Short mmCIF file of C-alpha atoms in Angstrom, two decimals:
data_model
loop_
_atom_site.label_atom_id
_atom_site.label_comp_id
_atom_site.label_asym_id
_atom_site.label_seq_id
_atom_site.Cartn_x
_atom_site.Cartn_y
_atom_site.Cartn_z
CA UNK P 288 79.06 48.72 116.80
CA UNK P 289 75.79 49.50 115.23
CA UNK P 290 75.92 53.28 116.76
CA UNK P 291 79.23 53.77 115.22
CA UNK P 292 78.28 52.11 111.98
CA UNK P 293 75.24 54.32 111.94
CA UNK P 294 77.31 57.41 112.77
CA UNK P 295 79.77 56.64 110.06
CA UNK P 296 77.05 56.19 107.48
CA UNK P 297 75.46 59.20 108.31
CA UNK P 298 78.53 61.21 107.75
CA UNK P 299 79.17 59.50 104.62
CA UNK P 300 75.79 60.49 103.66
CA UNK P 301 76.00 64.03 104.74
CA UNK P 302 79.05 64.12 102.90
CA UNK P 303 77.72 62.81 99.81
CA UNK P 304 74.76 65.57 100.17
CA UNK P 305 77.12 68.35 100.89
CA UNK P 306 78.96 67.41 97.42
CA UNK P 307 76.00 67.38 95.65
CA UNK P 308 74.62 70.79 96.93
CA UNK P 309 77.98 72.39 96.40
CA UNK P 310 78.03 71.19 92.59
CA UNK P 311 74.53 72.76 92.08
CA UNK P 312 75.89 76.28 92.73
CA UNK P 313 79.47 75.87 91.60
CA UNK P 314 80.14 77.74 88.24
CA UNK P 315 81.75 75.39 85.70
CA UNK P 316 83.50 77.59 83.23
CA UNK P 317 82.92 75.09 80.42
CA UNK P 318 79.08 75.93 80.78
CA UNK P 319 79.51 79.56 79.20
CA UNK P 320 80.80 78.39 75.80
CA UNK P 321 77.98 75.63 75.41
CA UNK P 322 75.22 78.19 76.18
CA UNK P 323 76.73 80.65 73.64
CA UNK P 324 76.75 77.78 70.78
CA UNK P 325 73.29 77.00 71.66
CA UNK P 326 72.23 80.53 71.56
CA UNK P 327 73.94 80.75 67.79
CA UNK P 328 72.40 77.74 66.65
CA UNK P 329 69.01 78.65 67.56
CA UNK P 330 69.40 82.21 66.17
CA UNK P 331 70.87 80.84 63.12
CA UNK P 332 67.88 78.40 62.64
CA UNK P 333 65.34 81.36 63.15
CA UNK P 334 67.14 83.11 60.69
CA UNK P 335 66.93 80.55 58.20
CA UNK P 336 63.44 80.10 58.86
CA UNK P 337 62.48 83.85 58.18
CA UNK P 338 64.51 83.82 55.14
CA UNK P 339 62.70 80.89 53.57
CA UNK P 340 59.37 82.58 54.62
CA UNK P 341 60.63 85.77 52.70
CA UNK P 342 61.73 83.82 49.47
CA UNK P 343 58.24 81.91 49.33
CA UNK P 344 56.34 84.95 50.10
CA UNK P 345 58.29 86.82 47.12
CA UNK P 346 57.91 83.90 44.90
CA UNK P 347 53.98 84.07 45.55
CA UNK P 348 54.00 87.68 44.98
CA UNK P 349 56.28 88.10 41.90
CA UNK P 350 53.76 86.36 39.27
CA UNK P 351 51.15 88.90 40.57
CA UNK P 352 53.24 91.85 40.04
CA UNK P 353 54.83 90.84 36.87
CA UNK P 354 51.28 90.10 35.45
CA UNK P 355 49.95 93.60 36.24
CA UNK P 356 52.87 95.19 35.06
CA UNK P 357 52.46 93.14 31.77
CA UNK P 358 49.03 93.69 31.38
CA UNK P 359 49.64 97.61 31.74
CA UNK P 360 52.37 97.70 29.01
CA UNK P 361 50.06 95.90 26.54
CA UNK P 362 47.30 98.40 27.28
CA UNK P 363 49.92 101.09 26.78
CA UNK P 364 50.68 99.34 23.18
CA UNK P 365 47.02 99.89 22.50
CA UNK P 366 47.03 103.30 23.57
CA UNK P 367 50.15 104.15 21.35
CA UNK P 368 48.48 102.77 18.44
CA UNK P 369 45.41 104.90 19.13
CA UNK P 370 47.57 107.96 19.22
CA UNK P 371 49.23 106.86 15.74
CA UNK P 372 45.70 106.31 14.53
CA UNK P 373 44.73 109.98 15.38
CA UNK P 374 47.87 111.42 13.57
CA UNK P 375 46.86 109.53 10.43
CA UNK P 376 43.48 110.79 10.66
CA UNK P 377 45.06 114.44 11.13
CA UNK P 378 47.27 113.76 8.03
CA UNK P 379 44.02 112.59 6.06
CA UNK P 380 42.16 115.75 7.07
CA UNK P 381 44.85 117.95 5.45
CA UNK P 382 45.46 115.86 2.65
CA UNK P 383 42.31 114.12 1.86
CA UNK P 384 44.14 110.72 1.94
CA UNK P 385 46.37 108.69 3.91
CA UNK P 386 50.35 108.97 3.50
CA UNK P 387 52.10 106.63 1.14
CA UNK P 388 54.20 103.88 2.59
CA UNK P 389 57.30 106.42 1.75
CA UNK P 390 58.18 109.72 0.17
CA UNK P 391 60.18 110.35 -2.89
CA UNK P 392 63.41 112.47 -2.58
CA UNK P 393 64.10 115.32 -4.91
CA UNK P 394 66.85 113.10 -6.43
CA UNK P 395 64.23 110.61 -7.52
CA UNK P 396 65.65 108.23 -4.83
CA UNK P 397 63.43 106.60 -1.75
CA UNK P 398 62.91 109.35 0.89
CA UNK P 399 61.17 108.93 4.34
CA UNK P 400 59.05 106.59 5.91
CA UNK P 401 55.15 107.35 6.37
CA UNK P 402 56.23 107.62 9.90
CA UNK P 403 57.87 110.85 9.16
CA UNK P 404 55.04 112.27 7.34
CA UNK P 405 52.61 111.83 10.29
CA UNK P 406 54.94 112.67 13.07
CA UNK P 407 54.38 116.49 13.00
CA UNK P 408 50.59 115.68 13.96
CA UNK P 409 51.69 113.68 17.18
CA UNK P 410 51.71 115.72 20.48
CA UNK P 411 54.66 116.76 21.85
CA UNK P 412 56.88 116.43 18.68
CA UNK P 413 59.35 119.12 17.65
CA UNK P 414 58.56 119.43 13.98
CA UNK P 415 61.95 121.33 13.48
CA UNK P 416 63.69 118.20 14.65
CA UNK P 417 62.02 115.72 12.02
CA UNK P 418 63.61 114.42 8.85
CA UNK P 419 63.22 116.50 5.65
CA UNK P 420 60.90 114.20 3.64
CA UNK P 421 62.07 115.51 0.13
CA UNK P 422 65.39 114.26 1.01
CA UNK P 423 66.65 110.49 1.56
CA UNK P 424 65.82 109.47 5.15
CA UNK P 425 69.86 108.94 5.80
CA UNK P 426 71.08 112.15 4.11
CA UNK P 427 73.62 114.17 5.84
CA UNK P 428 71.23 117.01 6.41
CA UNK P 429 68.90 114.45 8.25
CA UNK P 430 71.28 112.61 10.06
CA UNK P 431 72.40 115.57 11.80
CA UNK P 432 69.27 116.14 13.16
CA UNK P 433 69.64 112.92 15.34
CA UNK P 434 66.50 111.48 14.01
CA UNK P 435 65.34 110.38 17.69
CA UNK P 436 62.15 108.24 17.40
CA UNK P 437 58.89 109.53 18.81
CA UNK P 438 58.18 107.62 21.97
CA UNK P 439 54.56 106.54 20.15
CA UNK P 440 56.38 104.35 17.67
CA UNK P 441 58.52 102.70 20.60
CA UNK P 442 57.52 99.27 22.29
CA UNK P 443 56.57 99.74 26.02
CA UNK P 444 57.19 96.04 26.14
CA UNK P 445 60.99 96.38 25.64
CA UNK P 446 62.49 97.53 29.08
CA UNK P 447 65.59 99.15 27.51
CA UNK P 448 65.35 99.72 23.93
CA UNK P 449 68.61 99.14 22.02
CA UNK P 450 68.78 102.45 20.18
CA UNK P 451 66.85 105.86 20.18
CA UNK P 452 66.05 105.46 16.73
CA UNK P 453 64.19 102.08 16.08
CA UNK P 454 60.38 101.50 15.83
CA UNK P 455 58.12 98.55 16.35
CA UNK P 456 55.19 99.87 14.17
CA UNK P 457 54.89 99.19 10.59
CA UNK P 458 52.44 99.53 7.48
CA UNK P 459 51.59 96.03 5.80
CA UNK P 460 52.32 96.17 2.06
CA UNK P 461 48.87 94.82 0.81
CA UNK P 462 46.19 95.59 -1.73
CA UNK P 463 44.05 96.28 1.43
CA UNK P 464 46.29 98.43 3.11
CA UNK P 465 45.32 101.99 3.62
CA UNK P 466 48.99 103.04 3.49
CA UNK P 467 49.85 102.20 -0.17
CA UNK P 468 53.07 101.96 -1.95
CA UNK P 469 53.70 105.33 -3.93
CA UNK P 470 54.19 103.68 -7.20
CA UNK P 471 50.93 101.86 -6.78
CA UNK P 472 48.05 102.26 -9.23
CA UNK P 473 45.13 101.77 -6.73
CA UNK P 474 43.22 104.61 -5.77
CA UNK P 475 44.89 106.32 -2.93
CA UNK P 476 42.21 109.22 -1.95
CA UNK P 477 40.96 106.82 0.90
CA UNK P 478 37.97 108.31 2.57
CA UNK P 479 38.17 106.48 5.96
CA UNK P 480 38.13 108.02 8.99
CA UNK P 481 40.17 106.62 12.16
CA UNK P 482 38.00 108.20 14.80
CA UNK P 483 34.64 107.97 12.99
CA UNK P 484 34.64 105.16 10.98
CA UNK P 485 34.64 103.76 7.32
CA UNK P 486 32.25 101.66 5.51
CA UNK P 487 35.14 99.60 4.07
CA UNK P 488 37.55 98.83 6.83
CA UNK P 489 41.22 98.71 5.88
CA UNK P 490 44.52 98.07 7.78
CA UNK P 491 46.49 100.85 8.74
CA UNK P 492 49.36 99.78 10.75
CA UNK P 493 50.57 96.81 12.81
CA UNK P 494 52.85 96.85 16.11
CA UNK P 495 55.28 93.84 16.08
CA UNK P 496 57.44 93.24 19.49
CA UNK P 497 59.95 91.32 17.77
CA UNK P 498 60.95 93.27 14.80
CA UNK P 499 62.47 96.86 14.66
CA UNK P 500 63.97 99.14 12.06
CA UNK P 501 64.94 102.54 11.89
CA UNK P 502 61.68 104.76 12.10
CA UNK P 503 62.60 107.09 9.60
CA UNK P 504 63.49 104.33 7.22
CA UNK P 505 61.00 103.22 4.37
CA UNK P 506 60.81 99.67 5.69
CA UNK P 507 57.32 98.07 6.01
CA UNK P 508 56.01 94.43 6.36
CA UNK P 509 55.04 91.97 3.38
CA UNK P 510 52.04 89.74 4.36
CA UNK P 511 54.58 86.73 4.26
CA UNK P 512 56.71 88.45 6.91
CA UNK P 513 53.87 89.35 9.11
CA UNK P 514 52.49 85.93 8.89
CA UNK P 515 55.76 84.56 10.03
CA UNK P 516 55.80 86.94 13.15
CA UNK P 517 52.17 86.12 14.12
CA UNK P 518 53.69 82.38 14.34
CA UNK P 519 55.72 83.07 16.93
CA UNK P 520 53.69 85.43 19.31
CA UNK P 521 53.21 85.00 22.99
CA UNK P 522 50.96 86.37 25.15
CA UNK P 523 53.77 88.54 26.72
CA UNK P 524 54.64 89.61 23.15
CA UNK P 525 51.21 90.49 21.07
CA UNK P 526 50.95 91.67 17.67
CA UNK P 527 48.62 94.54 17.40
CA UNK P 528 46.61 95.74 14.28
CA UNK P 529 45.29 99.04 13.64
CA UNK P 530 42.38 99.99 11.22
CA UNK P 531 40.87 102.82 9.50
CA UNK P 532 37.66 102.84 11.58
CA UNK P 533 39.86 102.83 14.79
CA UNK P 534 39.16 99.09 15.72
CA UNK P 535 42.24 97.38 17.01
CA UNK P 536 42.87 93.66 17.22
CA UNK P 537 45.45 92.24 19.71
CA UNK P 538 46.79 88.76 18.86
CA UNK P 539 48.34 86.91 21.88
CA UNK P 540 48.55 83.61 20.36
CA UNK P 541 50.00 82.08 17.26
CA UNK P 542 47.64 81.74 14.04
CA UNK P 543 47.70 79.95 10.94
CA UNK P 544 48.90 82.04 7.88
CA UNK P 545 45.22 81.95 6.27
CA UNK P 546 43.79 83.63 9.54
CA UNK P 547 46.41 86.36 9.27
CA UNK P 548 45.37 86.97 5.69
CA UNK P 549 41.68 87.18 6.88
CA UNK P 550 42.34 89.77 9.50
CA UNK P 551 44.25 91.77 7.05
CA UNK P 552 41.84 91.88 4.65
CA UNK P 553 39.11 92.51 6.85
CA UNK P 554 37.46 89.27 6.79
CA UNK P 555 37.93 88.40 10.39
CA UNK P 556 37.92 91.56 12.59
CA UNK P 557 36.98 91.94 16.12
CA UNK P 558 38.13 94.13 19.09
#
């Protein structure tokens, strides 16, 4: 009995062992979809991780790129004002004074802006395409010319200028301005030189990032309007002043009105 029992037990054990070994090598068709599901889940997780790393890395790099680009554009504003200063200096050399803020048309009406008068002294400008200063700036003859603004008067801080005629550069209508009202009774034959210097520093022009006008139109800034503009400036949109001695003042933070008045009158000047 013991032998038979033992034998029977052994057969069952062997049978059990054979069943286990067989299952180890038998292919189960249900395993394939499960494996592909695992592969897809892992791949998707890796894709999400790489995407997150890219987004984080891009977010870290963008401020640096934007900052460098913004700094370059602000430097371009200064360079453009220097070019305007050179043109004003050239005009002064020819006429013995700086231009009036606008011309008088033959009809007695207001003519063209001082920007038109100095445009022929700007490099790369076709004088034959400039407005005729003895006519109103928007006369039919002048409008037929197209009146495209010279690039030196356009803000480099504006990615896509709204038109091809708008300027961000203005004179300041103030008694200390070298560009005076044509009907002003003050002395207009200023002896300052933009490149060399002047014992009496006067304001020539100002760049305003948030204000535009047609470049040929006789539109400039009052001191009150300038104070309002300075009250709203940011580091990304500076207000920049040009003076007769060639000095340039760039403001990147709002100032109180009396401080703006000090800058315009020459009481508070620094590079």
